[in-house]
Coordinates of C-alpha atoms in Angstrom, one line a residue:
M23 CA 0.3 0.1 0.0
P24 CA -0.7 2.7 -1.9
T25 CA -1.3 0.7 -4.5
N26 CA -1.2 1.1 -8.7
G27 CA -4.2 2.9 -8.1
P28 CA -5.5 5.9 -6.1
R29 CA -7.4 4.1 -3.7
V30 CA -5.0 2.8 -1.6
D31 CA -6.1 -1.1 -0.8
G32 CA -4.4 -3.7 1.9
I33 CA -5.1 -2.0 4.9
D34 CA -6.1 -4.0 7.7
P35 CA -10.3 -4.6 8.2
A36 CA -9.4 -3.5 11.8
V37 CA -8.3 0.0 11.0
L38 CA -10.8 0.4 8.9
E39 CA -13.5 -0.3 11.1
A40 CA -11.8 1.9 13.5
Q41 CA -11.9 4.9 11.2
R42 CA -15.5 4.3 10.3
A43 CA -15.9 4.5 14.6
F44 CA -14.3 7.7 14.7
N45 CA -16.5 9.4 11.7
A46 CA -19.0 8.2 13.3
A47 CA -18.5 10.3 16.3
I48 CA -17.4 13.6 14.3
A49 CA -20.6 13.1 12.4
Q50 CA -21.8 14.6 15.6
M51 CA -19.5 17.5 15.8
P52 CA -21.1 20.9 16.0
H53 CA -21.2 23.1 12.0
P54 CA -21.8 27.1 13.3
D55 CA -22.4 29.8 10.9
V56 CA -18.5 31.4 10.4
R57 CA -19.8 34.3 8.9
T58 CA -20.8 34.9 12.4
P59 CA -17.9 36.0 15.3
D60 CA -19.3 33.5 17.4
G61 CA -19.3 30.9 14.8
L62 CA -15.8 31.8 14.0
A63 CA -14.6 32.1 17.3
E64 CA -16.1 28.9 17.5
L65 CA -14.0 27.3 14.3
R66 CA -10.8 28.6 15.5
A67 CA -11.5 27.3 19.1
A68 CA -12.0 23.9 18.2
T69 CA -8.9 23.7 15.1
A70 CA -6.9 24.3 18.7
N71 CA -7.5 21.2 20.3
N72 CA -5.7 18.6 18.2
P73 CA -4.4 16.0 21.0
G74 CA -0.4 14.8 21.7
T75 CA 2.4 15.3 22.4
P76 CA 5.2 15.7 20.0
L77 CA 8.1 13.6 19.3
L78 CA 10.4 17.3 18.8
T79 CA 10.1 20.2 20.8
P80 CA 9.3 22.8 18.4
T81 CA 11.0 26.6 18.8
D82 CA 9.1 29.8 17.5
R83 CA 11.3 32.1 14.8
H84 CA 9.8 35.2 13.3
I85 CA 11.1 36.9 10.8
T86 CA 10.2 40.4 8.7
T87 CA 8.1 39.9 5.0
S88 CA 6.9 42.5 2.8
S89 CA 3.9 43.0 4.8
G90 CA 5.5 42.5 8.4
T91 CA 6.6 40.1 11.4
I92 CA 5.8 36.5 10.3
R93 CA 6.2 33.6 12.6
L94 CA 7.7 30.6 11.7
R95 CA 7.0 27.6 14.0
V96 CA 10.3 24.7 13.1
F97 CA 11.3 21.3 14.0
V98 CA 14.2 20.8 14.1
P99 CA 15.9 17.0 13.8
E100 CA 19.3 15.5 14.0
R101 CA 21.6 16.1 11.1
P102 CA 19.0 18.0 8.4
R103 CA 18.6 16.8 5.1
A104 CA 16.4 19.3 4.1
V105 CA 13.6 21.8 5.3
L106 CA 9.6 20.8 4.7
Y107 CA 7.9 24.1 4.3
R108 CA 4.7 23.3 5.6
V109 CA 0.9 25.5 5.8
H110 CA -1.4 24.6 8.5
G111 CA -5.1 24.6 7.8
G112 CA -8.1 25.9 8.7
G113 CA -10.1 27.2 6.5
W114 CA -8.6 30.9 5.6
A115 CA -10.4 31.8 8.6
A116 CA -8.7 29.6 11.5
G117 CA -5.8 27.4 12.6
A118 CA -2.3 27.9 13.9
P119 CA 1.1 26.2 13.4
E120 CA 0.5 24.2 16.4
D121 CA -2.7 22.5 15.6
D122 CA 0.4 20.3 13.0
D123 CA 2.8 20.0 16.2
V124 CA 2.1 16.0 16.0
L125 CA 2.3 15.3 12.3
N126 CA 5.1 17.7 11.2
A127 CA 7.3 16.4 14.8
L128 CA 6.9 13.0 13.2
I129 CA 7.7 14.1 9.9
A130 CA 10.8 15.6 10.9
Q131 CA 12.1 12.5 13.1
G132 CA 11.0 9.9 10.1
T133 CA 12.2 11.6 7.4
G134 CA 16.1 13.7 8.7
T135 CA 13.6 16.7 7.0
V136 CA 13.3 20.3 9.8
V137 CA 9.9 21.3 9.3
V138 CA 9.0 25.4 9.1
S139 CA 5.1 26.3 9.3
P140 CA 4.1 29.1 9.2
D141 CA 1.6 31.8 10.9
Y142 CA 0.1 33.8 8.1
R143 CA -2.6 36.4 9.0
L144 CA -5.9 34.8 8.6
A145 CA -9.7 35.8 7.3
P146 CA -11.5 37.6 7.7
E147 CA -8.8 40.6 8.3
V148 CA -7.2 39.4 5.0
T149 CA -8.2 37.7 2.2
A150 CA -6.3 34.9 0.8
V151 CA -4.5 36.7 -1.7
D152 CA -2.8 38.0 1.9
Q153 CA -2.0 34.2 2.9
I154 CA -0.4 33.2 -0.5
Q155 CA 1.5 36.0 -0.2
D156 CA 2.5 35.5 3.6
V157 CA 3.8 32.0 2.1
V158 CA 5.9 33.6 -1.0
D159 CA 7.7 35.9 1.6
G160 CA 8.2 32.2 4.1
A161 CA 9.3 30.3 0.7
R162 CA 12.0 33.6 0.1
W163 CA 13.8 33.8 3.6
L164 CA 13.3 30.2 3.4
D165 CA 15.2 30.6 0.0
R166 CA 18.2 32.9 1.3
H167 CA 18.7 31.9 5.1
A168 CA 18.0 27.9 5.1
R169 CA 21.4 26.8 4.7
A170 CA 22.8 28.8 6.8
E171 CA 20.0 28.6 9.2
F172 CA 19.3 24.6 9.0
G173 CA 22.4 23.7 6.7
T174 CA 20.7 22.5 4.0
D175 CA 19.2 24.7 0.9
T176 CA 17.5 21.8 -0.1
L177 CA 13.6 22.9 -0.3
L178 CA 10.7 20.8 -0.4
L179 CA 6.6 22.4 0.4
G180 CA 3.7 21.1 1.9
G181 CA -0.2 21.9 3.3
I182 CA -3.1 20.7 4.7
S183 CA -6.5 21.7 3.8
A184 CA -6.2 25.0 3.1
G185 CA -3.0 25.4 3.4
A186 CA -2.4 22.3 0.4
H187 CA -4.0 25.8 -0.7
L188 CA -1.7 28.1 0.2
A189 CA 1.2 26.2 -0.5
V190 CA 0.7 25.4 -4.3
A191 CA -0.6 29.1 -4.9
A192 CA 2.5 30.0 -3.7
L193 CA 4.5 27.6 -5.4
L194 CA 2.9 28.9 -8.9
A195 CA 3.3 32.3 -8.0
L196 CA 6.8 32.1 -7.1
R197 CA 7.5 30.8 -10.5
D198 CA 5.3 33.0 -12.7
N199 CA 7.7 35.9 -11.3
D200 CA 10.7 33.3 -12.4
D201 CA 11.7 33.7 -8.3
P202 CA 15.3 31.6 -7.4
A203 CA 13.2 30.1 -5.1
F204 CA 10.9 28.2 -6.5
G205 CA 13.9 26.3 -8.5
K206 CA 14.9 24.9 -4.4
F207 CA 11.9 22.7 -3.8
A208 CA 12.2 19.3 -4.7
G209 CA 9.1 18.1 -3.7
V210 CA 5.4 19.1 -2.9
L211 CA 3.1 17.4 -0.5
L212 CA -0.8 18.1 -0.7
D213 CA -3.5 17.4 1.7
S214 CA -6.9 17.3 1.3
G215 CA -6.3 20.6 -0.3
P216 CA -9.1 22.6 -2.0
Y217 CA -7.5 23.8 -5.6
D218 CA -11.0 24.6 -7.2
L219 CA -12.1 27.9 -5.6
G220 CA -15.5 27.8 -8.1
L221 CA -16.0 24.3 -6.0
S222 CA -15.4 21.0 -7.8
P223 CA -17.9 18.6 -8.5
S224 CA -18.2 16.8 -5.2
A225 CA -17.3 20.1 -3.7
A226 CA -20.7 21.5 -5.2
A227 CA -22.1 17.9 -4.0
A228 CA -21.4 18.4 -0.5
T229 CA -24.1 18.4 1.7
E230 CA -25.2 19.5 6.4
Q231 CA -24.3 15.9 6.4
T232 CA -21.0 15.7 4.7
L233 CA -18.2 14.7 7.4
V234 CA -15.6 18.0 9.2
L235 CA -16.8 20.2 5.6
T236 CA -20.0 20.9 5.2
R237 CA -21.5 22.4 2.2
S238 CA -22.2 25.6 4.1
W239 CA -18.6 25.6 5.7
L240 CA -17.2 25.6 2.1
D241 CA -19.3 28.1 0.8
G242 CA -19.3 30.3 4.4
L243 CA -15.6 30.1 4.3
L244 CA -15.1 30.7 0.8
D245 CA -16.9 34.1 1.8
L246 CA -14.7 34.8 4.3
A247 CA -11.2 34.6 2.6
L248 CA -12.4 36.4 -0.8
P249 CA -15.5 38.2 -0.1
G250 CA -17.4 39.6 -3.4
H251 CA -16.1 37.5 -5.4
T252 CA -18.0 35.7 -7.9
T253 CA -17.7 31.8 -9.1
A254 CA -16.2 32.9 -11.8
Q255 CA -13.1 35.7 -9.9
R256 CA -12.4 32.6 -7.7
R257 CA -11.7 30.7 -10.4
I258 CA -9.0 32.6 -12.0
P259 CA -5.5 30.4 -12.3
A260 CA -3.6 32.6 -9.5
L261 CA -6.3 31.2 -7.0
S262 CA -7.7 28.4 -8.1
P263 CA -4.6 26.2 -8.9
V264 CA -6.2 23.4 -10.9
L265 CA -6.6 25.9 -13.6
A266 CA -3.2 27.0 -14.2
D267 CA -0.4 26.5 -16.2
L268 CA 1.6 23.4 -14.0
T269 CA 4.3 23.3 -16.4
G270 CA 7.7 22.5 -14.4
L271 CA 6.3 21.9 -11.1
P272 CA 7.9 19.8 -8.5
P273 CA 7.2 15.4 -7.9
T274 CA 4.1 16.2 -6.0
L275 CA 2.3 13.5 -3.5
L276 CA -1.6 14.5 -2.9
T277 CA -3.5 13.3 0.1
V278 CA -7.1 12.5 0.3
G279 CA -10.3 10.9 2.1
E280 CA -12.7 8.8 -0.2
L281 CA -15.1 10.7 2.5
D282 CA -13.6 14.1 1.7
P283 CA -16.1 16.8 -1.0
L284 CA -12.5 17.8 -1.7
L285 CA -11.8 14.6 -2.9
D286 CA -12.3 16.0 -6.9
D287 CA -10.8 18.3 -6.1
S288 CA -7.2 16.3 -6.0
I289 CA -7.8 13.6 -8.7
L290 CA -8.5 16.4 -11.5
F291 CA -5.3 18.2 -10.3
A292 CA -3.2 14.5 -10.3
A293 CA -4.8 14.1 -14.1
R294 CA -2.8 18.4 -15.0
L295 CA 0.0 17.7 -12.9
R296 CA -0.1 14.7 -15.3
L297 CA -0.9 16.0 -18.0
A298 CA 1.9 18.9 -17.5
G299 CA 4.2 16.6 -17.5
A300 CA 4.9 16.8 -13.9
E301 CA 5.2 13.6 -11.3
A302 CA 2.4 12.9 -9.2
D303 CA 1.1 10.4 -7.0
L304 CA -2.3 10.2 -6.1
D305 CA -3.3 8.4 -2.8
V306 CA -6.9 8.3 -1.7
W307 CA -7.8 6.7 1.3
P308 CA -10.9 4.5 2.1
E309 CA -13.0 5.7 5.3
G310 CA -10.9 8.8 5.3
A311 CA -13.0 12.0 6.1
H312 CA -11.5 15.6 5.1
A313 CA -8.3 16.7 6.8
F314 CA -8.2 13.0 8.5
T315 CA -4.6 12.6 9.2
N316 CA -3.7 15.1 11.1
M317 CA -6.2 13.7 13.3
A318 CA -5.3 10.5 16.0
T319 CA -6.4 7.5 14.1
P320 CA -5.0 4.3 12.9
L321 CA -5.7 5.4 9.1
S322 CA -3.7 8.5 9.6
E323 CA -1.0 6.9 11.6
L324 CA -0.8 4.8 8.3
A325 CA -0.6 7.5 6.4
A326 CA 2.3 8.9 8.3
G327 CA 3.9 6.4 7.2
R328 CA 2.9 6.4 3.6
T329 CA 3.5 10.9 3.7
T330 CA 7.4 9.7 5.4
A331 CA 8.4 7.2 2.6
W332 CA 7.0 9.7 -0.2
I333 CA 9.8 11.7 1.1
N334 CA 12.4 10.0 2.0
A335 CA 12.3 8.7 -1.8
V336 CA 12.5 12.3 -3.5
L337 CA 15.2 12.8 -1.0
A338 CA 17.4 10.2 -2.6
R339 CA 16.9 11.7 -5.5
V340 CA 18.4 14.7 -4.7
P341 CA 22.0 15.5 -4.9
Q342 CA 23.2 16.2 -2.2
D343 CA 25.9 18.7 -1.4
D344 CA 25.1 20.2 -5.5
P345 CA 28.0 22.7 -6.5
A346 CA 25.5 25.1 -6.1
S347 CA 24.0 24.3 -3.1
V348 CA 28.0 24.2 -1.2
V349 CA 28.5 27.9 -3.5
H350 CA 25.7 29.7 -2.4
G351 CA 26.0 28.2 1.9
F352 CA 29.9 29.4 1.3
V353 CA 27.7 33.1 0.3
E354 CA 25.4 33.2 2.9
E355 CA 27.5 31.5 6.1
V356 CA 31.1 33.0 5.4
L357 CA 30.4 36.4 3.7
N358 CA 27.1 37.0 5.0
G359 CA 27.3 35.7 8.0
G360 CA 30.1 36.1 9.1
D361 CA 31.0 32.8 10.4
I362 CA 34.7 32.8 9.3
D363 CA 35.6 29.5 11.1
A364 CA 32.7 27.6 8.6
V365 CA 35.3 28.2 5.7
D366 CA 36.4 24.4 6.5
R367 CA 32.9 22.5 5.8
F368 CA 32.9 24.8 1.9
W369 CA 37.0 24.6 0.9
H370 CA 39.0 22.5 0.7
Q371 CA 42.2 22.7 1.9
D372 CA 44.7 23.6 -0.4
L373 CA 42.2 26.1 -2.0
R374 CA 43.3 28.6 -4.7
W375 CA 41.8 31.5 -4.9
H376 CA 42.4 34.3 -7.3
A377 CA 41.1 37.6 -7.0
G378 CA 43.0 39.1 -9.6
S379 CA 44.7 42.6 -8.9
L380 CA 43.6 42.0 -5.0
G381 CA 46.3 39.2 -5.0
E382 CA 46.0 35.3 -4.6
L383 CA 45.5 33.1 -1.6
H384 CA 47.0 29.6 -1.5
G385 CA 45.8 27.0 1.6
V386 CA 42.7 27.5 4.4
E387 CA 44.9 29.3 7.1
D388 CA 46.0 32.2 4.4
Y389 CA 42.4 32.6 2.9
R390 CA 41.1 32.5 7.0
A391 CA 43.0 35.3 7.9
A392 CA 42.6 37.5 5.3
L393 CA 38.8 37.2 5.9
R394 CA 39.6 37.9 9.2
A395 CA 41.5 40.7 8.0
A396 CA 38.4 42.0 6.1
A397 CA 35.5 41.5 8.6
G398 CA 37.5 44.5 10.7
G399 CA 39.1 46.7 7.1
A400 CA 37.9 48.6 5.2
F401 CA 34.5 48.2 4.4
T402 CA 31.7 47.4 7.4
G403 CA 28.1 45.8 7.0
M404 CA 29.3 44.3 3.5
H405 CA 27.1 41.9 2.1
L406 CA 27.0 39.8 -0.9
T407 CA 23.7 39.5 -3.3
V408 CA 23.5 37.4 -5.7
H409 CA 21.7 37.9 -9.1
D410 CA 22.0 34.9 -10.8
T411 CA 23.6 31.5 -10.6
L412 CA 25.4 29.0 -13.7
V413 CA 26.6 25.8 -13.2
D414 CA 28.3 23.5 -15.9
G415 CA 29.3 20.3 -13.8
G416 CA 31.9 21.3 -10.9
T417 CA 31.5 24.9 -12.2
V418 CA 30.1 27.5 -10.5
V419 CA 29.1 31.0 -11.8
L420 CA 27.2 33.3 -10.0
R421 CA 26.9 37.3 -10.7
F422 CA 26.7 39.5 -7.4
T423 CA 26.8 42.9 -5.9
N424 CA 28.4 43.7 -3.4
S425 CA 28.0 46.4 -1.5
G426 CA 29.1 47.8 2.4
T427 CA 30.1 51.1 4.0
H428 CA 33.8 52.7 3.5
D429 CA 34.8 52.9 7.0
G430 CA 38.8 52.2 6.8
P431 CA 41.4 53.3 4.0
F432 CA 41.6 51.3 0.8
L433 CA 44.2 50.8 -2.0
G434 CA 45.3 54.7 -0.9
V435 CA 41.7 56.1 -0.6
E436 CA 41.2 57.0 3.5
A437 CA 37.7 56.4 4.8
T438 CA 34.9 58.3 3.0
G439 CA 32.0 57.2 5.5
K440 CA 30.5 56.4 2.2
H441 CA 27.9 53.7 0.9
A442 CA 28.7 52.2 -2.0
A443 CA 27.0 49.0 -4.0
W444 CA 29.5 47.5 -7.0
D445 CA 28.8 44.5 -9.6
G446 CA 31.2 41.6 -9.6
I447 CA 32.0 37.2 -11.2
G448 CA 32.6 34.5 -9.1
I449 CA 33.6 32.0 -10.5
Y450 CA 34.1 28.1 -8.1
E451 CA 35.3 24.8 -9.0
V452 CA 33.4 22.8 -6.7
R453 CA 35.1 19.2 -6.2
D454 CA 33.8 16.1 -4.0
G455 CA 31.5 18.7 -2.1
K456 CA 34.1 21.5 -1.2
I457 CA 35.0 24.5 -3.2
A458 CA 38.6 23.8 -4.3
E459 CA 40.0 27.2 -6.8
A460 CA 38.1 30.1 -7.6
W461 CA 38.6 33.7 -9.5
F462 CA 36.7 36.7 -8.1
G463 CA 36.5 39.8 -9.8
E464 CA 34.4 43.1 -8.9
D465 CA 33.8 46.6 -11.0
V466 CA 36.6 48.3 -7.8
L467 CA 36.4 51.4 -10.3
G468 CA 32.8 51.9 -9.6
M469 CA 33.3 51.5 -6.4
L470 CA 35.6 54.1 -6.4
L471 CA 33.2 56.4 -8.6
Q472 CA 30.7 55.9 -6.0
L473 CA 33.1 56.8 -2.9
G474 CA 34.1 59.6 -5.0
A475 CA 37.7 58.7 -4.8
V476 CA 38.6 59.1 -8.5
S477 CA 36.7 61.0 -11.7
L478 CA 36.7 60.1 -15.3
P479 CA 38.3 62.1 -17.6
G480 CA 36.3 64.4 -19.6
G481 CA 34.2 62.5 -22.3
F482 CA 33.5 59.7 -20.1
V483 CA 30.4 58.7 -18.8
E484 CA 30.3 56.9 -15.9

């Protein structure tokens, strides 16, 4: 299990019977009108009641984004080999990262992945459009900081229920904006998500007797997330991923319960992914209600095992310490992060560093000494921003902008206190997972012109 078909079989009948008993119990759960303040408060209280103790202890991290500060809930296993960016559910209007603590810790421990869950803003205070941007901002932060924070920049993306919708909508937004973060994602895990916000056939057929996600909740939550939107407006590709161009998406696992009113969303999305040339595994679990994987039942334990196995299989296909990630890690941890001792993890002991007019260095000790001297040298607040990365075998080429404040003597020029930003190119040769040799060239003339240290002869244009 799972088998060749989408419907998972071979499940112990006792497990299915236990799931049916659980379903009978949740059939009695109340469904208040989420459009009212009291009803929304009841929904939010219900989603915050997820029993169990996680296997790992989480930490909270706050990051600054384009829309303010976002809290990240983080589970770090021993020896991380990837980061799973996993978005919680709650119908866009409820939920928090804590709701998934038990499952997130289980995934982290079973796969060696750091699990990061963003505490995005909720409707009706914001719309689903704003929430997609929150998830995009978190993905961009991971693209820039995962290597330095967790030792790896191999990323996976996941989400459950509305979180699955936000996750894949954010991924498509990254792709459509040519964002480098898109290329970091090696796999996607989508659980019980709504991918057609105009309602798929099974969603449209939901009733007040449907388990967990009734028709009134579907309509009410969509009204909160996208107020005033018509069906046609909800079905634009940016909001309904099943209607988008799905070209170039990474391997995807879609998990859904057979009793979920969003069953057709997963079936149709898997079919469209395959038509677009992407790998798509679809698991339809018998007796599974909406978001059953985050409920403490025997069926959810089986689904969690399938999820961890799928992640491990995907990561087994991802080259660890590929040349680009080695170079990016060096930039983030050593050059930008200031961790000079980390140079041993990224460079061979007999490295050769060619810096043009600034000279050459041989061996990691000489290079480390040069880095320490530069840290307290002519420029402070130095930061290297990578714009483009080209990879050819073990050769990695970076186009970057370097910047800093001129606070000390440089090439005979006394400190000016001015901030400058100048372009450069770095060429790195990576062998056996470490940098062996590099050529580094910067627009020093452009820097000096910004500092006012030199001027061009008449007739020349800066």
